[in-house]
GROMACS .gro file of C-alpha atoms in nm:
model
  178
    1MET     CA    1   3.789   8.330  -1.380
    2ILE     CA    2   3.385   8.369  -1.318
    3PHE     CA    3   3.414   8.780  -1.412
    4GLU     CA    4   3.564   8.714  -1.728
    5LYS     CA    5   3.281   8.474  -1.839
    6LEU     CA    6   3.062   8.778  -1.680
    7SER     CA    7   3.248   8.991  -1.887
    8GLN     CA    8   3.197   8.820  -2.168
    9ILE     CA    9   2.779   8.790  -2.108
   10GLN     CA   10   2.756   9.144  -2.045
   11LYS     CA   11   2.926   9.222  -2.394
   12ARG     CA   12   2.686   9.008  -2.659
   13LEU     CA   13   2.427   9.013  -2.476
   14PHE     CA   14   2.077   9.239  -2.608
   15VAL     CA   15   1.722   9.155  -2.499
   16PRO     CA   16   1.496   9.401  -2.704
   17LYS     CA   17   1.191   9.545  -2.565
   18ALA     CA   18   0.993   9.290  -2.786
   19ASN     CA   19   0.690   9.282  -2.582
   20ARG     CA   20   0.455   9.557  -2.563
   21ASN     CA   21   0.195   9.707  -2.318
   22ASP     CA   22  -0.049   9.848  -2.494
   23PHE     CA   23  -0.268  10.013  -2.187
   24GLY     CA   24   0.021  10.237  -2.080
   25LYS     CA   25   0.140  10.287  -2.436
   26TYR     CA   26   0.548  10.148  -2.389
   27ASN     CA   27   0.758   9.867  -2.528
   28TYR     CA   28   0.885   9.646  -2.264
   29ARG     CA   29   1.123   9.319  -2.223
   30SER     CA   30   0.988   8.970  -1.930
   31CYS     CA   31   1.224   8.769  -1.738
   32GLU     CA   32   1.081   8.525  -1.959
   33ASP     CA   33   1.266   8.705  -2.254
   34ILE     CA   34   1.625   8.771  -2.055
   35LEU     CA   35   1.647   8.378  -1.970
   36LYS     CA   36   1.563   8.299  -2.328
   37THR     CA   37   1.854   8.528  -2.427
   38VAL     CA   38   2.133   8.475  -2.158
   39LYS     CA   39   2.129   8.088  -2.127
   40PRO     CA   40   2.275   7.983  -2.480
   41LEU     CA   41   2.581   8.186  -2.335
   42CYS     CA   42   2.628   8.046  -2.012
   43GLU     CA   43   2.671   7.712  -2.190
   44GLU     CA   44   2.882   7.807  -2.418
   45LEU     CA   45   3.122   7.995  -2.179
   46GLY     CA   46   3.121   7.708  -1.936
   47CYS     CA   47   2.841   7.829  -1.702
   48VAL     CA   48   2.500   7.817  -1.549
   49LEU     CA   49   2.220   8.054  -1.455
   50LEU     CA   50   2.062   7.930  -1.127
   51MET     CA   51   1.862   8.187  -0.922
   52ASP     CA   52   1.677   8.199  -0.519
   53SER     CA   53   1.416   8.363  -0.379
   54GLU     CA   54   1.277   8.467  -0.052
   55ILE     CA   55   1.038   8.596   0.153
   56ARG     CA   56   1.083   8.915   0.348
   57VAL     CA   57   0.829   9.073   0.573
   58ASP     CA   58   0.927   9.453   0.716
   59ASN     CA   59   0.568   9.653   0.890
   60GLY     CA   60   0.418   9.420   0.751
   61ILE     CA   61   0.461   9.510   0.423
   62THR     CA   62   0.587   9.191   0.214
   63HIS     CA   63   0.828   9.213  -0.035
   64ILE     CA   64   1.021   8.897  -0.244
   65MET     CA   65   1.357   8.870  -0.352
   66ALA     CA   66   1.490   8.749  -0.557
   67THR     CA   67   1.887   8.688  -0.622
   68ALA     CA   68   2.067   8.581  -1.011
   69ILE     CA   69   2.400   8.359  -0.908
   70LEU     CA   70   2.593   8.313  -1.230
   71HIS     CA   71   2.802   7.969  -1.094
   72ASP     CA   72   3.154   7.892  -1.331
   73LEU     CA   73   3.117   7.556  -1.387
   74GLU     CA   74   3.523   7.495  -1.427
   75ASP     CA   75   3.690   7.632  -1.123
   76GLY     CA   76   3.311   7.690  -0.920
   77SER     CA   77   3.351   8.005  -0.844
   78GLU     CA   78   3.002   8.239  -0.876
   79ILE     CA   79   2.905   8.642  -0.892
   80LYS     CA   80   2.553   8.728  -0.730
   81SER     CA   81   2.294   9.023  -0.752
   82THR     CA   82   1.930   9.051  -0.559
   83ALA     CA   83   1.636   9.314  -0.654
   84GLY     CA   84   1.367   9.287  -0.452
   85ALA     CA   85   0.968   9.362  -0.511
   86ARG     CA   86   0.700   9.454  -0.338
   87GLU     CA   87   0.402   9.299  -0.238
   88GLU     CA   88   0.070   9.452  -0.302
   89GLU     CA   89  -0.188   9.369  -0.046
   90SER     CA   90  -0.474   9.346  -0.349
   91LYS     CA   91  -0.449   9.430  -0.685
   92LYS     CA   92  -0.732   9.415  -0.922
   93GLY     CA   93  -0.823   9.105  -1.110
   94MET     CA   94  -0.555   8.876  -0.940
   95ASP     CA   95  -0.590   8.667  -0.671
   96GLY     CA   96  -0.327   8.626  -0.396
   97SER     CA   97  -0.106   8.355  -0.632
   98GLN     CA   98  -0.093   8.594  -0.883
   99ILE     CA   99   0.017   8.883  -0.699
  100SER     CA  100   0.268   8.688  -0.568
  101GLY     CA  101   0.363   8.499  -0.936
  102SER     CA  102   0.429   8.864  -1.084
  103SER     CA  103   0.621   9.053  -0.805
  104LEU     CA  104   0.865   8.788  -0.783
  105SER     CA  105   0.862   8.782  -1.218
  106TYR     CA  106   0.925   9.144  -1.166
  107ALA     CA  107   1.200   9.091  -0.930
  108ARG     CA  108   1.402   8.836  -1.062
  109LYS     CA  109   1.386   9.040  -1.391
  110TYR     CA  110   1.570   9.325  -1.184
  111ALA     CA  111   1.804   9.093  -1.041
  112LEU     CA  112   1.913   8.952  -1.368
  113ALA     CA  113   1.935   9.294  -1.572
  114GLY     CA  114   2.179   9.384  -1.237
  115LEU     CA  115   2.419   9.075  -1.289
  116PHE     CA  116   2.422   9.150  -1.687
  117CYS     CA  117   2.412   9.549  -1.719
  118ILE     CA  118   2.109   9.565  -1.927
  119ASP     CA  119   2.074   9.855  -1.960
  120ASN     CA  120   1.727  10.083  -1.952
  121GLU     CA  121   1.752  10.174  -2.333
  122LYS     CA  122   1.457  10.425  -2.428
  123ASP     CA  123   1.218  10.305  -2.570
  124SER     CA  124   1.200  10.316  -2.992
  125ASP     CA  125   0.867  10.485  -2.988
  126ALA     CA  126   1.019  10.735  -2.674
  127THR     CA  127   1.332  10.857  -2.884
  128ASN     CA  128   1.232  10.817  -3.254
  129GLU     CA  129   0.957  11.035  -3.413
  130HIS     CA  130   0.878  10.803  -3.695
  131ASN     CA  131   0.870  10.451  -3.456
  132THR     CA  132   1.139  10.297  -3.588
  133ILE     CA  133   1.345  10.019  -3.469
  134SER     CA  134   1.759  10.164  -3.379
  135LYS     CA  135   2.068   9.998  -3.503
  136LYS     CA  136   2.093   9.763  -3.235
  137GLU     CA  137   1.776   9.607  -3.254
  138VAL     CA  138   1.801   9.583  -3.618
  139ASP     CA  139   2.133   9.442  -3.670
  140LEU     CA  140   1.923   9.158  -3.350
  141LEU     CA  141   1.668   9.128  -3.586
  142LEU     CA  142   1.879   9.083  -3.904
  143LYS     CA  143   2.102   8.845  -3.802
  144LEU     CA  144   1.819   8.611  -3.614
  145TRP     CA  145   1.647   8.654  -3.949
  146THR     CA  146   1.944   8.512  -4.134
  147ASP     CA  147   2.004   8.254  -3.880
  148ALA     CA  148   1.666   8.120  -3.931
  149GLY     CA  149   1.748   8.122  -4.340
  150GLY     CA  150   1.574   8.412  -4.449
  151THR     CA  151   1.752   8.713  -4.638
  152GLU     CA  152   1.789   9.058  -4.607
  153ALA     CA  153   1.554   9.122  -4.870
  154GLN     CA  154   1.310   8.823  -4.761
  155LEU     CA  155   1.320   9.028  -4.413
  156LYS     CA  156   1.243   9.365  -4.610
  157ASP     CA  157   0.904   9.202  -4.789
  158HIS     CA  158   0.794   9.065  -4.521
  159CYS     CA  159   0.752   9.356  -4.311
  160LYS     CA  160   0.666   9.637  -4.619
  161VAL     CA  161   0.962   9.820  -4.634
  162LYS     CA  162   1.197   9.948  -4.862
  163ALA     CA  163   1.509   9.953  -4.595
  164LEU     CA  164   1.537   9.759  -4.211
  165THR     CA  165   1.559  10.119  -4.071
  166ASP     CA  166   1.228  10.142  -4.181
  167ILE     CA  167   1.086   9.831  -3.990
  168THR     CA  168   0.874   9.901  -3.723
  169SER     CA  169   0.837   9.939  -3.309
  170ASP     CA  170   0.570   9.707  -3.362
  171GLN     CA  171   0.698   9.541  -3.675
  172PHE     CA  172   1.009   9.451  -3.468
  173GLY     CA  173   0.741   9.327  -3.162
  174LYS     CA  174   0.566   9.058  -3.378
  175VAL     CA  175   0.897   8.985  -3.622
  176MET     CA  176   1.036   8.872  -3.255
  177GLN     CA  177   0.776   8.733  -3.150
  178GLN     CA  178   0.746   8.493  -3.455
   0.00000   0.00000   0.00000
């Protein structure tokens, strides 16, 4: 039964790259973005998502291993995905706990991405010379906006565009944060 539920989650789950790294000039999704989006689907389908982690040291190099476990509350079956991240010895501006936390977040994000087959779609600004969002992102944004009680016209007005397809990735990120 867990594979049927996982299939449903994979079909319905879309986590946009709504965060922006201005220094590196790229969009990204975080572990928290994935969790926030998948938890309601898990609840609806009678599943619970568990996260586990462990530390491994190989040849003096520390690796943080994270496992995402999807557990079916009806029959007890489960499926897992594991990913790892190397922990740097030092990183400018970070203390040891911040380095570990950063590695753990990275490993968890990729364990979740593996479990739910979250694709690593190209950033809109990298593939579209006009820096507009994809059709999938337009659909998601409109659904979230209308679910919150807004109209398509209000969304266009809010973003100061004539068509939803004219919304930029920066505008998309700001609206998603709101």
